[in-house]
Short mmCIF file of C-alpha atoms and ligand atoms in Angstrom, two decimals:
data_model
loop_
_atom_site.label_atom_id
_atom_site.label_comp_id
_atom_site.label_asym_id
_atom_site.label_seq_id
_atom_site.Cartn_x
_atom_site.Cartn_y
_atom_site.Cartn_z
CA MET A 1 -24.57 0.89 16.97
CA LEU A 2 -23.94 -2.12 14.76
CA TRP A 3 -21.18 -0.45 12.79
CA ARG A 4 -19.33 0.64 15.93
CA ASN A 5 -19.56 -2.83 17.49
CA GLY A 6 -18.44 -4.26 14.15
CA LEU A 7 -15.31 -2.18 14.29
CA SER A 8 -14.54 -3.18 17.90
CA ALA A 9 -14.82 -6.82 16.83
CA VAL A 10 -12.36 -6.09 14.02
CA VAL A 11 -9.91 -4.50 16.47
CA ALA A 12 -10.29 -7.46 18.87
CA VAL A 13 -9.49 -9.92 16.08
CA GLY A 14 -6.41 -7.81 15.24
CA LEU A 15 -5.19 -7.89 18.85
CA ALA A 16 -5.72 -11.65 19.06
CA ALA A 17 -3.70 -12.09 15.86
CA ALA A 18 -0.92 -9.87 17.25
CA SER A 19 -0.51 -12.17 20.22
CA PHE A 20 0.14 -15.26 18.02
CA GLN A 21 3.51 -16.86 18.39
CA ALA A 22 6.07 -15.63 15.86
CA VAL A 23 5.69 -17.51 12.56
CA ALA A 24 8.59 -17.93 10.13
CA PHE A 25 7.47 -16.87 6.65
CA GLU A 26 9.08 -17.78 3.33
CA ASP A 27 10.75 -14.93 1.47
CA GLN A 28 8.51 -13.44 -1.20
CA THR A 29 8.10 -10.30 -3.28
CA TRP A 30 4.68 -8.81 -3.96
CA ARG A 31 4.21 -6.23 -6.70
CA VAL A 32 1.50 -3.56 -6.31
CA GLY A 33 0.05 -1.66 -9.28
CA LEU A 34 -1.02 1.90 -8.43
CA GLU A 35 -3.52 3.98 -10.38
CA GLU A 36 -1.78 7.10 -9.09
CA ILE A 37 1.70 8.65 -9.02
CA GLU A 38 4.21 8.94 -6.19
CA GLY A 39 2.94 11.18 -3.37
CA SER A 40 -0.72 10.20 -3.92
CA VAL A 41 -3.08 8.60 -1.41
CA GLN A 42 -2.63 5.18 -3.07
CA TYR A 43 1.14 5.60 -2.89
CA GLU A 44 0.98 6.47 0.82
CA TYR A 45 -1.26 3.47 1.45
CA ALA A 46 0.95 1.04 -0.44
CA ALA A 47 4.14 2.42 1.15
CA GLU A 48 2.70 1.95 4.65
CA PHE A 49 1.41 -1.51 3.70
CA ALA A 50 4.95 -2.39 2.56
CA GLU A 51 6.37 -1.18 5.91
CA LEU A 52 3.81 -3.12 7.91
CA MET A 53 4.36 -6.32 5.93
CA ASP A 54 8.11 -6.00 6.34
CA GLU A 55 7.75 -5.51 10.11
CA LYS A 56 5.17 -8.21 10.66
CA THR A 57 6.99 -10.89 8.64
CA ASP A 58 10.46 -10.01 9.86
CA GLY A 59 11.53 -8.91 6.40
CA ALA A 60 10.23 -12.02 4.59
CA VAL A 61 7.67 -10.09 2.51
CA SER A 62 9.00 -7.36 0.31
CA VAL A 63 6.35 -5.16 -1.35
CA GLU A 64 7.32 -3.29 -4.54
CA LEU A 65 5.32 -0.27 -5.72
CA TYR A 66 4.55 0.39 -9.39
CA PRO A 67 3.13 3.93 -9.63
CA TYR A 68 0.76 4.92 -12.45
CA GLY A 69 2.44 4.86 -15.85
CA GLN A 70 4.88 2.04 -15.09
CA LEU A 71 2.50 -0.74 -16.07
CA GLY A 72 0.71 1.06 -18.91
CA GLY A 73 -2.76 2.56 -18.65
CA LEU A 74 -5.38 1.98 -15.95
CA THR A 75 -6.98 -1.14 -17.39
CA ASP A 76 -3.51 -2.66 -17.96
CA ILE A 77 -3.09 -2.59 -14.18
CA TYR A 78 -6.29 -4.59 -13.63
CA ASP A 79 -5.34 -7.03 -16.42
CA ALA A 80 -1.96 -7.57 -14.75
CA ALA A 81 -3.64 -8.28 -11.39
CA GLN A 82 -6.14 -10.66 -13.00
CA SER A 83 -3.41 -12.57 -14.82
CA GLY A 84 -1.19 -12.72 -11.71
CA SER A 85 1.74 -10.89 -13.25
CA ILE A 86 1.35 -8.53 -10.29
CA GLN A 87 -0.05 -9.73 -6.95
CA LEU A 88 -1.84 -6.55 -5.82
CA ALA A 89 -3.47 -3.47 -7.30
CA PHE A 90 -5.85 -0.61 -6.67
CA GLY A 91 -9.04 -0.37 -8.71
CA SER A 92 -11.43 2.59 -8.82
CA GLY A 93 -13.57 4.19 -11.52
CA PHE A 94 -12.05 2.48 -14.54
CA LEU A 95 -12.54 -0.90 -12.83
CA GLY A 96 -16.25 -0.78 -13.77
CA GLY A 97 -15.58 -2.67 -17.01
CA THR A 98 -13.85 -5.48 -15.09
CA VAL A 99 -15.97 -5.62 -11.91
CA PRO A 100 -19.30 -3.92 -12.78
CA GLU A 101 -20.51 -4.05 -9.15
CA SER A 102 -17.56 -1.83 -8.12
CA GLN A 103 -19.51 1.02 -9.75
CA VAL A 104 -21.55 1.16 -6.54
CA PHE A 105 -18.76 3.53 -5.45
CA SER A 106 -19.50 5.77 -8.41
CA LEU A 107 -23.08 6.43 -7.29
CA ASN A 108 -23.63 9.94 -5.99
CA PHE A 109 -25.36 10.91 -2.73
CA VAL A 110 -25.39 7.39 -1.28
CA LEU A 111 -22.97 7.67 1.65
CA THR A 112 -23.20 9.84 4.78
CA ASP A 113 -21.74 13.34 4.91
CA ASP A 114 -19.03 12.19 7.29
CA GLU A 115 -15.87 10.72 5.75
CA TRP A 116 -14.74 8.74 8.80
CA THR A 117 -18.17 7.14 9.20
CA ASN A 118 -18.11 6.12 5.53
CA THR A 119 -14.61 4.71 5.84
CA GLN A 120 -15.72 2.53 8.74
CA ILE A 121 -18.93 1.37 7.04
CA LEU A 122 -17.06 0.41 3.86
CA ASN A 123 -14.38 -1.53 5.76
CA SER A 124 -16.83 -3.25 8.13
CA GLU A 125 -17.28 -7.03 8.15
CA GLU A 126 -20.88 -6.42 7.07
CA PHE A 127 -19.91 -4.65 3.87
CA LEU A 128 -16.37 -5.58 2.82
CA MET A 129 -16.64 -9.23 3.83
CA SER A 130 -20.22 -9.72 2.57
CA ASP A 131 -20.60 -12.68 0.21
CA ALA A 132 -21.97 -10.51 -2.58
CA PHE A 133 -19.11 -7.98 -2.51
CA GLN A 134 -16.42 -10.64 -2.22
CA ALA A 135 -17.96 -12.73 -5.03
CA ALA A 136 -18.18 -9.75 -7.38
CA PHE A 137 -14.37 -9.53 -7.35
CA ARG A 138 -13.55 -13.21 -6.94
CA ASP A 139 -15.64 -14.18 -9.99
CA ARG A 140 -13.31 -11.90 -12.00
CA GLY A 141 -10.08 -13.43 -10.66
CA LEU A 142 -9.56 -10.72 -8.02
CA HIS A 143 -9.82 -10.68 -4.22
CA PRO A 144 -10.86 -7.47 -2.41
CA ILE A 145 -8.70 -6.77 0.64
CA SER A 146 -9.75 -3.30 1.74
CA ILE A 147 -11.61 -0.22 0.61
CA VAL A 148 -9.73 3.06 0.48
CA PRO A 149 -11.72 6.32 0.46
CA GLU A 150 -9.35 9.03 -0.79
CA GLY A 151 -11.32 12.21 -0.11
CA TRP A 152 -14.35 14.02 -1.50
CA GLN A 153 -14.68 14.19 -5.24
CA VAL A 154 -14.45 17.85 -6.28
CA TRP A 155 -15.54 19.31 -9.61
CA SER A 156 -13.31 21.69 -11.52
CA ALA A 157 -14.39 23.87 -14.44
CA ASN A 158 -13.69 27.19 -16.11
CA LYS A 159 -17.02 28.58 -14.97
CA PRO A 160 -18.90 28.46 -11.68
CA ILE A 161 -21.26 25.51 -11.16
CA ARG A 162 -23.99 25.80 -8.57
CA THR A 163 -26.99 24.17 -10.26
CA PRO A 164 -27.56 21.31 -12.71
CA GLU A 165 -28.42 24.02 -15.26
CA ASP A 166 -24.83 25.28 -14.95
CA MET A 167 -23.69 21.85 -16.12
CA ASN A 168 -25.85 21.91 -19.21
CA GLY A 169 -23.87 20.58 -22.18
CA LEU A 170 -20.59 20.76 -20.21
CA ALA A 171 -17.91 18.40 -21.58
CA ILE A 172 -16.97 16.95 -18.20
CA ARG A 173 -14.38 14.19 -18.06
CA THR A 174 -15.38 11.12 -16.06
CA MET A 175 -13.52 7.91 -15.36
CA ASP A 176 -14.49 5.12 -17.72
CA ASN A 177 -17.68 3.59 -16.39
CA ARG A 178 -21.31 3.70 -17.45
CA LEU A 179 -22.59 4.70 -14.03
CA LEU A 180 -20.60 7.93 -14.10
CA ARG A 181 -21.71 8.71 -17.64
CA GLU A 182 -25.35 8.13 -16.64
CA THR A 183 -24.91 10.32 -13.56
CA TYR A 184 -23.49 13.27 -15.47
CA ASP A 185 -26.07 12.80 -18.22
CA ALA A 186 -28.68 13.08 -15.48
CA TYR A 187 -27.09 16.38 -14.36
CA GLY A 188 -27.43 17.62 -17.95
CA ALA A 189 -23.70 17.51 -18.78
CA ASP A 190 -22.07 15.93 -21.82
CA PRO A 191 -19.60 13.49 -20.18
CA LEU A 192 -16.56 12.09 -21.96
CA THR A 193 -13.89 9.60 -20.94
CA VAL A 194 -10.17 10.36 -21.07
CA GLU A 195 -7.28 8.25 -19.68
CA TYR A 196 -5.80 9.77 -16.50
CA GLY A 197 -2.40 10.45 -18.07
CA GLU A 198 -3.95 12.30 -21.03
CA LEU A 199 -6.29 14.44 -19.00
CA TYR A 200 -4.05 17.47 -18.46
CA SER A 201 -3.67 18.07 -22.19
CA ALA A 202 -7.35 17.33 -22.84
CA LEU A 203 -8.24 20.09 -20.35
CA GLN A 204 -5.59 22.42 -21.69
CA LEU A 205 -6.82 21.99 -25.26
CA GLY A 206 -10.44 22.39 -24.20
CA GLN A 207 -11.43 18.89 -25.38
CA ALA A 208 -12.59 18.40 -21.80
CA GLU A 209 -14.06 21.47 -20.09
CA ALA A 210 -14.44 20.11 -16.57
CA ASN A 211 -12.99 17.42 -14.33
CA ILE A 212 -13.79 15.39 -11.19
CA GLN A 213 -11.01 14.48 -8.74
CA PRO A 214 -10.16 14.55 -5.06
CA VAL A 215 -8.19 17.72 -4.25
CA PHE A 216 -4.82 15.96 -3.92
CA ALA A 217 -5.11 14.79 -7.54
CA HIS A 218 -6.20 18.20 -8.88
CA GLU A 219 -2.91 19.41 -7.37
CA GLU A 220 -0.40 16.62 -8.06
CA MET A 221 -1.50 16.15 -11.68
CA ALA A 222 -1.48 19.98 -12.09
CA PHE A 223 -5.06 19.95 -13.44
CA TYR A 224 -5.80 23.11 -11.44
CA GLU A 225 -3.36 25.03 -13.65
CA VAL A 226 -5.81 24.72 -16.55
CA GLN A 227 -9.08 25.12 -14.61
CA ASP A 228 -10.48 28.22 -12.87
CA TYR A 229 -12.93 26.90 -10.27
CA LEU A 230 -13.04 24.09 -7.71
CA ILE A 231 -16.58 23.21 -6.69
CA PHE A 232 -17.29 21.18 -3.55
CA ALA A 233 -20.68 19.46 -3.70
CA ASN A 234 -19.64 16.53 -1.43
CA HIS A 235 -21.64 14.33 -3.82
CA ALA A 236 -19.33 11.31 -3.53
CA GLN A 237 -15.99 10.26 -2.16
CA PHE A 238 -13.25 8.95 -4.41
CA ILE A 239 -13.12 5.26 -3.46
CA ALA A 240 -10.59 2.63 -4.54
CA THR A 241 -10.47 -1.06 -3.71
CA PHE A 242 -7.12 -2.57 -2.72
CA MET A 243 -7.23 -6.05 -4.19
CA GLY A 244 -5.10 -9.10 -4.89
CA ASN A 245 -4.99 -11.72 -7.60
CA LYS A 246 -7.48 -14.41 -6.50
CA ASP A 247 -5.23 -17.46 -7.00
CA TRP A 248 -2.33 -15.70 -5.30
CA TRP A 249 -4.57 -14.84 -2.33
CA ASP A 250 -5.96 -18.37 -2.11
CA GLY A 251 -2.41 -19.76 -2.14
CA LEU A 252 -1.30 -17.73 0.91
CA SER A 253 -1.04 -19.59 4.22
CA ASP A 254 -3.64 -18.81 6.88
CA ASP A 255 -0.93 -17.16 8.98
CA MET A 256 -0.01 -14.88 6.08
CA LYS A 257 -3.67 -13.99 5.45
CA ASP A 258 -3.95 -13.08 9.14
CA VAL A 259 -0.96 -10.78 8.83
CA VAL A 260 -2.47 -9.05 5.77
CA HIS A 261 -5.77 -8.61 7.65
CA GLU A 262 -3.93 -7.15 10.61
CA ALA A 263 -2.17 -4.68 8.30
CA ARG A 264 -5.39 -3.69 6.53
CA GLN A 265 -7.12 -3.04 9.86
CA GLU A 266 -4.27 -0.79 10.97
CA LEU A 267 -4.40 1.03 7.64
CA VAL A 268 -8.07 2.05 7.94
CA GLU A 269 -7.41 4.92 10.35
CA TYR A 270 -3.92 5.59 8.99
CA ILE A 271 -5.12 6.30 5.46
CA HIS A 272 -8.17 8.24 6.60
CA ASN A 273 -5.91 10.68 8.48
CA LYS A 274 -3.37 10.75 5.65
CA GLN A 275 -5.92 11.51 2.92
CA GLN A 276 -7.44 14.32 4.99
CA GLU A 277 -3.98 15.76 5.60
CA LEU A 278 -3.01 15.55 1.90
CA ASN A 279 -6.30 16.98 0.66
CA THR A 280 -6.16 19.88 3.15
CA GLU A 281 -2.53 20.75 2.46
CA ARG A 282 -2.96 20.59 -1.29
CA LEU A 283 -6.00 22.84 -1.32
CA ASP A 284 -3.74 25.40 0.35
CA THR A 285 -1.08 24.81 -2.32
CA ILE A 286 -3.65 25.34 -5.08
CA THR A 287 -5.07 28.54 -3.62
CA GLU A 288 -1.60 29.91 -2.84
CA ASN A 289 -0.24 29.21 -6.33
CA SER A 290 -3.20 30.14 -8.52
CA ASP A 291 -6.33 32.28 -8.77
CA THR A 292 -8.52 29.20 -8.42
CA GLU A 293 -11.85 30.14 -6.92
CA VAL A 294 -13.39 27.71 -4.42
CA ILE A 295 -17.17 27.25 -4.34
CA ARG A 296 -18.94 25.20 -1.67
CA LEU A 297 -22.53 24.26 -2.47
CA SER A 298 -25.24 24.88 0.11
CA GLU A 299 -27.47 22.05 1.32
CA GLU A 300 -30.24 23.31 -0.96
CA GLN A 301 -27.93 23.44 -3.97
CA ARG A 302 -26.68 19.90 -3.26
CA GLN A 303 -30.28 18.71 -3.07
CA ALA A 304 -30.95 19.68 -6.69
CA PHE A 305 -28.12 17.36 -7.80
CA ALA A 306 -29.16 14.62 -5.36
CA GLU A 307 -32.66 14.52 -6.87
CA ARG A 308 -31.25 14.02 -10.36
CA ALA A 309 -28.82 11.33 -9.13
CA GLN A 310 -31.50 9.22 -7.42
CA PRO A 311 -32.82 7.34 -10.55
CA VAL A 312 -29.26 6.32 -11.48
CA ARG A 313 -29.46 3.74 -8.65
CA GLU A 314 -31.91 1.85 -10.86
CA VAL A 315 -29.41 1.87 -13.72
CA PHE A 316 -26.85 0.30 -11.36
CA VAL A 317 -29.28 -2.50 -10.47
CA GLU A 318 -30.24 -3.02 -14.10
CA MET A 319 -26.53 -3.35 -15.00
CA THR A 320 -25.46 -5.59 -12.12
CA GLY A 321 -28.55 -7.72 -11.39
CA ASP A 322 -29.37 -9.38 -8.06
CA ARG A 323 -25.82 -9.29 -6.77
CA GLY A 324 -25.43 -5.58 -7.45
CA GLU A 325 -28.81 -4.91 -5.86
CA GLN A 326 -27.74 -6.83 -2.75
CA ILE A 327 -24.50 -4.83 -2.51
CA LEU A 328 -26.32 -1.52 -2.90
CA ASN A 329 -29.08 -2.42 -0.42
CA ASN A 330 -26.50 -3.62 2.09
CA LEU A 331 -24.68 -0.30 1.80
CA LEU A 332 -27.89 1.74 2.03
CA ASN A 333 -28.95 -0.24 5.14
CA LEU A 334 -25.60 0.34 6.84
CA VAL A 335 -25.82 4.06 6.06
CA GLU A 336 -29.38 4.14 7.43
CA GLU A 337 -28.37 2.29 10.62
CA HIS A 338 -25.70 4.88 11.17
CA ARG A 339 -28.22 7.70 10.70
CA GLU A 340 -30.58 6.09 13.24
CA ASP A 341 -27.66 5.67 15.67
CA SER A 342 -26.59 9.27 15.43
CA GLU A 343 -30.12 10.67 15.89
O1 LIG B 1 -9.40 10.16 -12.55
C1 LIG B 1 -8.74 9.15 -12.64
O2 LIG B 1 -8.70 8.46 -13.67
C2 LIG B 1 -7.84 8.74 -11.47
N1 LIG B 1 -7.98 9.67 -10.37
C3 LIG B 1 -7.50 9.33 -9.19
C4 LIG B 1 -7.51 10.31 -8.08
N2 LIG B 1 -7.08 8.10 -8.93
C5 LIG B 1 -7.06 7.00 -9.90
C6 LIG B 1 -8.05 7.33 -11.02
O3 LIG B 1 -7.94 6.44 -12.07
#
């Protein structure tokens, strides 16, 4: 029950912080770089974070949102957070070049089959606050604040996919990291990388034949318009890290850090519910507005992919060394503890 007790401890710390005497904070503006557009899960998270910070600091902290496209491409967002020209940002698949250990979230068939359990494990003291995970970001001038699962990753293609053989030679677009390329190589596909904002036309022109996104993104970026099938294998969740510039974070007062921690704890359940709501609603939008066919893989079909994904864990360790291995083993142990608890 370690993970459940861990969460109660987190809630207790939050309540203790809430009972502090009111602190007067200096006025400040924090800019947040989003990898996604308005209406996305990251946008909803950042908008609620902005509200909470406004409330908790009596209007002293004003949080400005910069949706995808306003700061350039995806890696421009991370560069801006590293240099301190923005204080906060989200980082997901493309962050692998900047924080290689973050590719642990790109591994397939590592987490449990339950999204809420995964959300709690990832945001537990044992995982998020572990020295290895924190150091992986801090050594690159970033500070991880919370982990934001945004829903199951769902494949799209113009043909049904039920087995690794169906993926043979398929030009599937992945986010830019080696772990994802290795994973889809292992499935037999022919992965390629395309910037998020160029993906619609790449799919339309047939340069990319398949795609991997949570449902809300298939809908809001209109990718479904140029793809015929959505395939649920529940092989991985889309996971972003909400992170700050390291020097900016270190320069915050302890009281301000407490307020941010309080907000991030409140956001764990908020964003879990919100992402489920968005992903459910948008699947309805897709099926109502198109002939998209939805395929859900059986346990046996998933297993065939899981077997091929297993050796990619070694690639992760080879790429990220002892620290990456520690992060992965920590995650696997937490997942295992949960399984023992629920048996
Ligand atoms: O596929 C991508 O590149 C983007 N997809 C989502 C859902 N969020 C950000 C990420 O960069």
